[in-house]
XYZ file of C-alpha atoms in Angstrom:
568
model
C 129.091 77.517 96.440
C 129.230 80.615 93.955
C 127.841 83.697 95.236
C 125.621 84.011 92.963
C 123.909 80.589 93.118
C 123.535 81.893 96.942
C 121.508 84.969 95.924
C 119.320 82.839 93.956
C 118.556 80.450 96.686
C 117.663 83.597 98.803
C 115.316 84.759 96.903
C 113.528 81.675 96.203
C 113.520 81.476 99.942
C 111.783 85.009 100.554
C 109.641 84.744 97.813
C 108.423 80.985 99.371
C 108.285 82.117 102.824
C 106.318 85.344 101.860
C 103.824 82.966 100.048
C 103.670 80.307 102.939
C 103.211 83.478 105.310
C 100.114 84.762 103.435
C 98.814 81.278 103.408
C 99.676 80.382 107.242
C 99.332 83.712 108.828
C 102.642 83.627 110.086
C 104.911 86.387 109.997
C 107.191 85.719 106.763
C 109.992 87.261 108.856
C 109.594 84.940 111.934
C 109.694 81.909 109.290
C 112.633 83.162 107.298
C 114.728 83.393 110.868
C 113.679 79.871 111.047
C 114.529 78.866 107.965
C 118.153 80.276 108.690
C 118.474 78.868 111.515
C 117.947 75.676 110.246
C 119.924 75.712 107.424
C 122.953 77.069 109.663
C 122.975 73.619 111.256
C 123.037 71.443 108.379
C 126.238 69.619 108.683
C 128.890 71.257 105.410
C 127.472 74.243 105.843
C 129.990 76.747 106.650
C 130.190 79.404 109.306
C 128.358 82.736 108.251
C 129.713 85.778 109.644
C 128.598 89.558 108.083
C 130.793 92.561 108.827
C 128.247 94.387 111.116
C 129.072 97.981 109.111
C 127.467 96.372 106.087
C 124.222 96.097 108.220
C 124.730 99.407 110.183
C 126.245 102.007 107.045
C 124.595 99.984 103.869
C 120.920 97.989 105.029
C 120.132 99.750 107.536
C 120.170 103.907 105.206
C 118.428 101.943 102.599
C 115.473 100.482 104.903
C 114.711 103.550 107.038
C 114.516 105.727 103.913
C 112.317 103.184 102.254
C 109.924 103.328 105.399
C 110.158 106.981 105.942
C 109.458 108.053 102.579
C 105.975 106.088 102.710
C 104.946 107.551 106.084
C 102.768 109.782 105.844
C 104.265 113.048 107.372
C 100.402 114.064 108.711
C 100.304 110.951 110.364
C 103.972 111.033 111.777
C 103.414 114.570 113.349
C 100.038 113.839 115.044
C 101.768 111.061 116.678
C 105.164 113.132 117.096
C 104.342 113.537 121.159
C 104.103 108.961 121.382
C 106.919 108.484 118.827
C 109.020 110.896 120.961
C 108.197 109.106 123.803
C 109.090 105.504 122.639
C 112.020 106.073 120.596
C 113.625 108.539 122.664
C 112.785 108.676 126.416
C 111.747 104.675 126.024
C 115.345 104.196 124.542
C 117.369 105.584 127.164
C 114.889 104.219 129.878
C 115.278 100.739 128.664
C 119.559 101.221 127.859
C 120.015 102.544 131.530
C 118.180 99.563 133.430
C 118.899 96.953 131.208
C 122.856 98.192 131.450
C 122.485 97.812 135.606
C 120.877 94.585 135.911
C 123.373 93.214 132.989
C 126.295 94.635 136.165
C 124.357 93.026 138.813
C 124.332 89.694 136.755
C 127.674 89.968 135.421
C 129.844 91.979 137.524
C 133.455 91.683 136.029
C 131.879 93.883 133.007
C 131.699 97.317 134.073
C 128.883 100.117 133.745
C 129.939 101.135 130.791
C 130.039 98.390 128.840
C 126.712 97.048 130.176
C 125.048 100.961 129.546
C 126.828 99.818 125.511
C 124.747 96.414 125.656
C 121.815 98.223 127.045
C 121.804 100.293 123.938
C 122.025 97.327 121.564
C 118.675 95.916 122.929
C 117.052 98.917 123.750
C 115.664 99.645 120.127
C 112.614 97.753 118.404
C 112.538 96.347 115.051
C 108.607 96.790 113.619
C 108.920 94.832 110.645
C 107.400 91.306 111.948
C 104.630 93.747 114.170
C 103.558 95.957 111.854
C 103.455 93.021 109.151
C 101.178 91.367 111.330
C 99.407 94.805 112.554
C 98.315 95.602 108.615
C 97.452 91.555 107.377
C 94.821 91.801 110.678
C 93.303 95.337 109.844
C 94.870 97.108 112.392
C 93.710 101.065 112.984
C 96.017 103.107 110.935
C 97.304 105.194 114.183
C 98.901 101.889 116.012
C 100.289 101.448 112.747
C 101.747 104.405 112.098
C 103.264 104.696 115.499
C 104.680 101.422 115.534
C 106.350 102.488 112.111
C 107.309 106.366 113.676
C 109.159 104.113 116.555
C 110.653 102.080 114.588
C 111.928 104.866 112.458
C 113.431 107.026 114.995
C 114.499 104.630 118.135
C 117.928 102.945 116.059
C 119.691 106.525 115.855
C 118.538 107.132 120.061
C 120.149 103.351 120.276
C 122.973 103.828 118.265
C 124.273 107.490 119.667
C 123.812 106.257 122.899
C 126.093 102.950 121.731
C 128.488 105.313 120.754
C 128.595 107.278 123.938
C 128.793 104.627 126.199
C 131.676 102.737 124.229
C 133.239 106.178 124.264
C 132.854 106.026 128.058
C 134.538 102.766 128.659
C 137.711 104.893 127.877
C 136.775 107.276 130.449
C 136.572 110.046 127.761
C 132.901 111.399 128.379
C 130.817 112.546 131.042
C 126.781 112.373 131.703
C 127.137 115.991 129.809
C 129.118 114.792 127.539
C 126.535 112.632 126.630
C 123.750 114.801 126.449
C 125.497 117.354 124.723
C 126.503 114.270 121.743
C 122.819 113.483 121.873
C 121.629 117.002 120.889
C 124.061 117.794 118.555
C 123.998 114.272 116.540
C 119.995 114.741 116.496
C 120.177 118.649 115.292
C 122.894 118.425 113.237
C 121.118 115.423 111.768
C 118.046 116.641 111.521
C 119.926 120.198 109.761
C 121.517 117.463 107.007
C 118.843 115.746 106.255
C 116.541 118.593 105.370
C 118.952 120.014 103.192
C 119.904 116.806 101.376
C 115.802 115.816 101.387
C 114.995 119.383 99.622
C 117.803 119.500 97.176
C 117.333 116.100 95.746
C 112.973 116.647 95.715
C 114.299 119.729 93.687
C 116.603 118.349 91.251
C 114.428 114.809 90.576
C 111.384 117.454 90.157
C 113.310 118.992 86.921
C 114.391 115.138 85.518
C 111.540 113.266 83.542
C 113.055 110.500 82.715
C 111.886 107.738 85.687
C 114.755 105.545 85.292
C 117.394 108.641 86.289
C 115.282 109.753 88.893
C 114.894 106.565 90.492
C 118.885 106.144 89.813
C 119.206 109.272 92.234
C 116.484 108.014 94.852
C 118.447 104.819 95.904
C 121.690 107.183 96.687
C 119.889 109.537 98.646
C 120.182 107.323 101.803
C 124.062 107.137 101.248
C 123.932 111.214 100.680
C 122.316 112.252 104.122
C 124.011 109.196 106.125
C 127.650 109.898 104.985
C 128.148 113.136 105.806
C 125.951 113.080 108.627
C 128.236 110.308 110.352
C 131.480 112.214 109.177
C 130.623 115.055 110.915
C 129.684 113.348 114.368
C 125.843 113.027 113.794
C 123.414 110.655 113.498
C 123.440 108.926 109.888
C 120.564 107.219 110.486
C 118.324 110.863 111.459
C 119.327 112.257 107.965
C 118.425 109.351 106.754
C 114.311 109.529 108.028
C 114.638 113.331 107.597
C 115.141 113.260 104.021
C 112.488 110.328 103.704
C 109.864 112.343 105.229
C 110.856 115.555 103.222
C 110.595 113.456 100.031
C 107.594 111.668 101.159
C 106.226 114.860 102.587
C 106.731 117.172 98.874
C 106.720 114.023 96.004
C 103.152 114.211 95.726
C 103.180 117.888 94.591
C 106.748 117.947 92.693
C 107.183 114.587 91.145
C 105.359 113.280 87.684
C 103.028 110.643 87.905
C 105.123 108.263 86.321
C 107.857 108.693 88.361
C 105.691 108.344 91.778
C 104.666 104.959 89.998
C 107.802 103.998 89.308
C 109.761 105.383 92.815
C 106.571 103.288 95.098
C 107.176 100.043 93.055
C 111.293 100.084 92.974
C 111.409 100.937 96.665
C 108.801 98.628 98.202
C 110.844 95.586 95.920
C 113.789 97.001 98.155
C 112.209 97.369 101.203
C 110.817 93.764 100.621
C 113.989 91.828 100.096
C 116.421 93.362 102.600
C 113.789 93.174 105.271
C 113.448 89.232 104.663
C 117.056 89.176 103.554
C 118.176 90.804 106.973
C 115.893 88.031 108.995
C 117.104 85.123 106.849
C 120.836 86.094 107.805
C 119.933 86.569 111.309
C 119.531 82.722 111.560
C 122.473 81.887 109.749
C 124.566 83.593 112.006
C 123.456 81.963 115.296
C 125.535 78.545 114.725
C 128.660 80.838 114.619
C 127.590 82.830 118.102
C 127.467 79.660 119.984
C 130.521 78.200 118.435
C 132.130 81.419 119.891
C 129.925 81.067 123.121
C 130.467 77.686 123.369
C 134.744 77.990 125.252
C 133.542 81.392 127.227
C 133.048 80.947 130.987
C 130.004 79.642 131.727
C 129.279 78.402 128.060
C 125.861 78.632 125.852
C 123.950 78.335 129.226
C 125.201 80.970 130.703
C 124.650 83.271 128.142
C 121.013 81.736 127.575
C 120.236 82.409 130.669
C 121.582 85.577 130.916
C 119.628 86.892 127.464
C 116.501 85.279 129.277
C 117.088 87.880 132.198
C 117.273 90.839 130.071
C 114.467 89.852 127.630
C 112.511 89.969 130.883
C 113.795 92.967 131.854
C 113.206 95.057 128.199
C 109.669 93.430 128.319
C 109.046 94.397 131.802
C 110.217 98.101 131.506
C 108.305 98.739 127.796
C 104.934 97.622 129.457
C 105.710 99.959 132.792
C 106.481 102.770 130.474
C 104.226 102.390 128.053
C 100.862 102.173 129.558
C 100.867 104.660 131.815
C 102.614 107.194 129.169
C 99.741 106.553 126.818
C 97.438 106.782 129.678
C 98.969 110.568 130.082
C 99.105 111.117 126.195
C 95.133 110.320 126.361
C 94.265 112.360 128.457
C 96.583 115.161 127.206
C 94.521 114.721 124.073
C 90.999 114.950 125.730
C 92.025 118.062 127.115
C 93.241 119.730 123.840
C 90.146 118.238 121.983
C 87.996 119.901 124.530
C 90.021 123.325 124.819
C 90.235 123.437 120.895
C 86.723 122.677 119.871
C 85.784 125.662 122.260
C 88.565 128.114 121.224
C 88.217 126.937 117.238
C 84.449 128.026 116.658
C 85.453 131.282 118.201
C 88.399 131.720 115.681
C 86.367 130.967 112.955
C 83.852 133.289 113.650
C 86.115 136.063 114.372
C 87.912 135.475 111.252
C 84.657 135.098 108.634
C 83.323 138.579 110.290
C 86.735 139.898 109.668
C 86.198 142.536 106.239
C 88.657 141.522 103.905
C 89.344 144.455 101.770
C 92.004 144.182 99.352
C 93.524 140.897 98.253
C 96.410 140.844 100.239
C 93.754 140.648 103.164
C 91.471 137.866 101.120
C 94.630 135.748 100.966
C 95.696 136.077 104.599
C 92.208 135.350 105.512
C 92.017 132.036 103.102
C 95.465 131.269 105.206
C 94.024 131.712 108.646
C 90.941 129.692 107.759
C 92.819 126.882 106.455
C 95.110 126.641 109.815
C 91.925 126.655 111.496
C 90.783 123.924 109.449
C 93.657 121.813 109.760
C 93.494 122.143 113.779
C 89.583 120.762 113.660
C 91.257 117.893 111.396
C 93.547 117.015 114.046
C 91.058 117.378 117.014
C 88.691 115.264 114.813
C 91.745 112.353 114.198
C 92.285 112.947 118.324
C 88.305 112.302 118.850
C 87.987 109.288 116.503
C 91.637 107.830 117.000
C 92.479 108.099 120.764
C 94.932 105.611 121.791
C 92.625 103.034 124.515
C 94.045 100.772 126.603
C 93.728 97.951 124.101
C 96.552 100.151 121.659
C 98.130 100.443 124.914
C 98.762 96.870 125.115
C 99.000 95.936 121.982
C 101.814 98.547 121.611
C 103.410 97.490 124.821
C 103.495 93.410 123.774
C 104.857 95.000 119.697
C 109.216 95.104 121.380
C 110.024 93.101 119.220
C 113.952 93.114 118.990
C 115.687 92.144 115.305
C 118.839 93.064 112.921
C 119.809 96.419 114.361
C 119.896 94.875 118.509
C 122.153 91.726 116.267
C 124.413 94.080 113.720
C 125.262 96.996 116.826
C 126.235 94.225 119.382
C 128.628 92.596 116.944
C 130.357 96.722 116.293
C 131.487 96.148 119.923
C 135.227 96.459 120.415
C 137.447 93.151 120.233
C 138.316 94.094 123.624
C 135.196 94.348 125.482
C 135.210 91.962 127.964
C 132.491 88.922 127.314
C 132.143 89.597 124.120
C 131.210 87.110 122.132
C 128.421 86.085 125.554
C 127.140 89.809 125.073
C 126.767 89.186 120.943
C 124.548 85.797 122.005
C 123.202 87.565 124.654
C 121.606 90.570 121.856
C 120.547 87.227 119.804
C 118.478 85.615 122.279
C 116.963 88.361 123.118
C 116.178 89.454 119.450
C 114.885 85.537 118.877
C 112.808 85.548 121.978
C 110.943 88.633 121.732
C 110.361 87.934 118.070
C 108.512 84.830 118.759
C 107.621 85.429 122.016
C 105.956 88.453 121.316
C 105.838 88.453 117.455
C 104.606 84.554 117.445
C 101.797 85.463 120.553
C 100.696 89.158 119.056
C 98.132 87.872 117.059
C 96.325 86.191 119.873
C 96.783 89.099 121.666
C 94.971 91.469 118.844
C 91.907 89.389 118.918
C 91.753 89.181 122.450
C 91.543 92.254 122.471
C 89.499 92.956 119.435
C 91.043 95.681 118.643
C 89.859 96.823 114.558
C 90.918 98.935 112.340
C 88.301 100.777 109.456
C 85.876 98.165 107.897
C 86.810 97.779 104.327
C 83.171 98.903 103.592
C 83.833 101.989 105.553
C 87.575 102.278 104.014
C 85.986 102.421 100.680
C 83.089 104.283 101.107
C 85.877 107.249 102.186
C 88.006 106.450 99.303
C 84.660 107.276 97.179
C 84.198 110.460 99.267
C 87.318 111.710 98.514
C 87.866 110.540 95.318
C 84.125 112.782 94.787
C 85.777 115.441 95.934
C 88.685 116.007 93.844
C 86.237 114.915 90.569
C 83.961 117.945 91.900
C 87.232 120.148 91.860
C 88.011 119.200 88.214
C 84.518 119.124 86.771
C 84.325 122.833 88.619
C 86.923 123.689 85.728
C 84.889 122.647 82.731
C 81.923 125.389 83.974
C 85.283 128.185 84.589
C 84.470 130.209 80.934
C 88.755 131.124 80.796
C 89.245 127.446 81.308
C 87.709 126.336 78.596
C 89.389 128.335 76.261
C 92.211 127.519 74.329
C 94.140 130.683 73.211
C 90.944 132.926 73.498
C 89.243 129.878 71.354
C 86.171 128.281 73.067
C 86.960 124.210 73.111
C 84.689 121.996 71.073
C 81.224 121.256 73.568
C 81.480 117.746 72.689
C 84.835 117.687 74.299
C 83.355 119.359 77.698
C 80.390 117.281 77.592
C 83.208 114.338 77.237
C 85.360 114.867 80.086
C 81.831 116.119 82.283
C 80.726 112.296 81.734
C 83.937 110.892 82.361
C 84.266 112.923 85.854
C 80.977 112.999 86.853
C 79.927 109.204 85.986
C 77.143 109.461 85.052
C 76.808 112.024 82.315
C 74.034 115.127 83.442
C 74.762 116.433 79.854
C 73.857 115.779 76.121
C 77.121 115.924 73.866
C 76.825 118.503 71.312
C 77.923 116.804 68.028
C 78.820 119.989 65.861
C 81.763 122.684 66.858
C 84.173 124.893 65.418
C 88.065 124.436 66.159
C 91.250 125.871 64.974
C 93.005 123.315 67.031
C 92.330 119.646 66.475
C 89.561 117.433 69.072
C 92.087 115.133 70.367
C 94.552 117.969 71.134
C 91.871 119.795 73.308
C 90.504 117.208 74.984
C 93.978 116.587 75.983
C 94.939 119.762 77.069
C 91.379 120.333 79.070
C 92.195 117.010 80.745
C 95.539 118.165 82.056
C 93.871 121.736 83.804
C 90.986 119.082 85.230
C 93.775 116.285 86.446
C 95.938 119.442 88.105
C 92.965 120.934 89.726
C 91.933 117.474 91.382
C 95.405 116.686 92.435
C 95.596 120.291 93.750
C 92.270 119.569 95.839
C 93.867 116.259 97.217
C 96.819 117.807 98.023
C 94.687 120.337 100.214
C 93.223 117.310 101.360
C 96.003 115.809 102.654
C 97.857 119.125 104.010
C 94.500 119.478 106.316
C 94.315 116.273 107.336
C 90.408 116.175 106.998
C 90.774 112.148 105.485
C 92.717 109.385 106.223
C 96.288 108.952 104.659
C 95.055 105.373 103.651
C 92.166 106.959 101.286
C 94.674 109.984 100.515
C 97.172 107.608 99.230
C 94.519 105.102 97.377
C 93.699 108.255 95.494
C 96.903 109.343 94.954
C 97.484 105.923 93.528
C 94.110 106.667 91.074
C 95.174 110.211 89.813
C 98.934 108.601 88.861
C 97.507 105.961 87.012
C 94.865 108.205 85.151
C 97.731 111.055 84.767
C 100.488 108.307 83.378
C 98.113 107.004 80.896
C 97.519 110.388 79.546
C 101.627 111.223 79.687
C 101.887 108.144 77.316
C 100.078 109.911 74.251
């Protein structure tokens, strides 16, 4: 059949499994793998086999930087301490026990190449949980930290992959490895700051949406290339640069092309991460072809996946629980020590003479800071992680394409291979609908809920009051509404007031003098209004003092009211 009659069949598959998901409540994801699988067994159909480096070098840049550049990078560093904890030290908990019960099971392996397995099924895939966490109103912090996991935990997988197939040569040591780890994650980290910075600077000085966008979809490719030429971790860069881009788009990027980066890279995001599922169950009537002649068969190798999806689940819920348990009441603590050592700060600061303006603005600074520390020990007080997140986050390991795509990069040599490559399915199928299929059941049990639309909206209208007060406060600023030392026609002010304020508090003068045309001024008095509320959402959002779901419902306002105006 013709490649491209293929693609078209895929995407009338994603598109109907998204729309029987919505219906259903089923994870599209979980029914796409389905689908696959059943399709792999229909009798003609031939074997499907994907070079794992197209997953690992070209899905996998493209799918991290389309998650990291819509995480909020206020969210991701309030959860930086539990994202650290489950992508990292989780990681190399889960590779190092999962690697010696894989020895005990099947001794004629050796460590090494059991640590390399225990990599491939140490990291989660969040796509199936947090498209289930968001469809039942989940609270924006499990979200985000299921989505900061997800982000960081394939590079933690991956380096240690590489270290341990390095080892089966006998060419590293336990410092070795650490040493790798550090300088893949720095060096990384160094790349993809530079290559997030330089591209937020040269799409900031393009207009044209189509070019910019053009650029966007290489930046993945420019932070993981080099990155993995020089030893580092490709996939690092790759978040880094998301976040920075993320992180500074808001403030250097034209409406239109925010509207236009959101839409193109969500479309992406949406079809590889179905696409990616969809493939994973055409590939498993190939595995246990390969299985099928191995000693000890598709059984075996069952069985043996069964063990170590045990084992993953096991260890994430010992890990988990009591580390948020620890995180809690690290955050308790701070709350307590910062409320106490905050209104002390504050009042040292605003009896602090500020004499010249050098002084003004360093006091403005330190009041801000303080500011954005009572955000955070507010977002500790109203979004501590319970024991219901606890478990919720503990039963979210799922497994998916990464644990599949890294266990088929092991060597042609390694002994068992084609058992270990089932053995990384099963347990990527079984936790996905073991856990994924169950999760659910397990949110309502525990009832956990996230902000009440009413509430969701009624902060949306609080902030979105806000930033309107900010750009009415320009219309009653005397140098503001002045156009080249010429006052700008009342009618006009008394305009925009109405359209801000809704409803109007003044009468519109009807008769003005102008040397520059009413259409022209209203325009250009709109623009200083539009900058000065995106300026006080932007504050907003560098404080932290709303959510980043009503920042970015804003955000999505003021780009739709700025693009509209761009068009004239």
């Amino acid at each position: 059949m013709e490649p491209t009659v293929l693609g078209v069949i895929a995407v009338a598959l994603i598109v109907g499994a998204a729309v029987l998901g919505k219906k259903t409540g089923i994870a599209s994801v979980l029914l796409l793998l389905v689908i696959g699988i059943g399709i792999g067994y229909i009798p003609g159909v031939p074997r499907v086999e994907v070079d794992p480096e197209w997953i690992l070098a070209g899905v996998l840049p493209l799918l991290l930087y389309s998650s990291a550049v819509n995480v909020p990078f206020t969210d991701f560093r309030r959860n930086l301490r539990a994202i650290t904890g489950l992508s990292v030290t989780l990681v190399i908990v889960t590779t190092v026990i999962s690697g010696l019960v894989l020895v005990l099971l099947l001794p004629g392996l050796g460590l090494a190449a059991a640590i390399a397995l225990g990599a491939v099924i140490s990291p989660t895939d969040a796509v199936a949980a947090t498209s289930i966490a968001k469809r039942l109103g989940l609270p924006n912090r499990l979200v985000a930290v299921l989505e900061g996991e997800s982000l960081v935990n394939d590079a933690s997988a991956l380096v240690l992959l590489r270290s341990a197939l390095a080892a089966t040569a006998g060419t590293v040591t336990l410092w070795g490895v650490a040493a790798d780890f550090v300088y893949a994650t720095v060096l990384a980290i160094g790349i993809g700051l530079v290559v997030g910075f330089v591209t937020v600077w040269i799409r900031a000085r393009i207009s044209e949406p189509v070019i910019t966008t053009t650029i966007s979809f290489a930046i993945p490719f420019i932070a993981f290339v080099p990155a993995e030429h020089f030893g580092a971790s490709g996939v690092i860069a790759v978040v880094t640069a998301g976040l920075v881009t993320g992180h500074r788009g808001p403030s250097r990027f034209a409406a239109n092309q925010r509207i236009s980066d959101h839409t193109n890279w969500a479309t992406v995001q949406f079809i590889l991460e179905h696409a990616v599922f969809l493939l994973m169950g055409l590939e498993l009537h190939a595995f246990i072809e390969d299985v099928a002649g191995s000693p000890g068969g598709v059984p075996f190798a069952v069985l043996l996946g069964l063990a170590l999806t045990a084992t993953v689940v096991i260890v994430r819920f010992l890990f988990v629980i009591p580390q948020l348990a620890i995180l809690r009441r690290w955050e308790r603590r701070s709350v307590e020590s910062s409320d106490k050592r905050l209104d002390g700060v504050r009042e040292f600061i605003d009896a602090t003479p500020s004499e010249t303006p050098r002084q003004e603005r360093r006091k403005r600074g330190l009041l801000r800071r303080v500011s954005k520390h009572e955000a955070d020990s507010e977002f500790y007080r109203a979004e501590g992680l319970q024991w219901r997140e606890s478990l919720v986050i503990s039963w979210a390991g799922m497994r998916g394409v990464v644990t599949l795509a890294a266990a088929q990069s092991l060597p042609a040599d390694t002994p068992f291979r084609s058992t270990l490559i089932l053995v990384a399915f099963v347990v990527a199928v079984v936790t996905l609908f073991g856990l994924g299929g169950t999760l659910p059941i397990v949110i309502r049990k525990t009832q956990i809920t996230g902000t009440g639309d009413e509430a969701r909206m009624q902060e949306i209208r609080e902030l979105l009051e806000t930033v309107n007060r900010a750009a009415v406060a320009v219309l009653d600023d005397p140098e503001k509404t002045r156009i080249d030392g010429t006052p700008i026609d009342p009618s006009i002010v008394a305009g925009l007031r109405a359209r801000y304020e809704r409803p109007a508090r003044t009468e519109i003068a009807e008769d003005s003098t102008s040397e520059i045309d009413a259409r022209s001024q209203m325009l250009i008095l709109d623009e200083r209004m539009r900058e000065t509320a995106r300026a006080e959402l932007l504050d907003a959002r560098a404080l932290g003092s709303f959510s980043s779901e009503a920042i970015a419902a804003v955000q999505r306002l003021l780009d739709i009211e700025e693009s509209r105006f761009d068009a004239f």
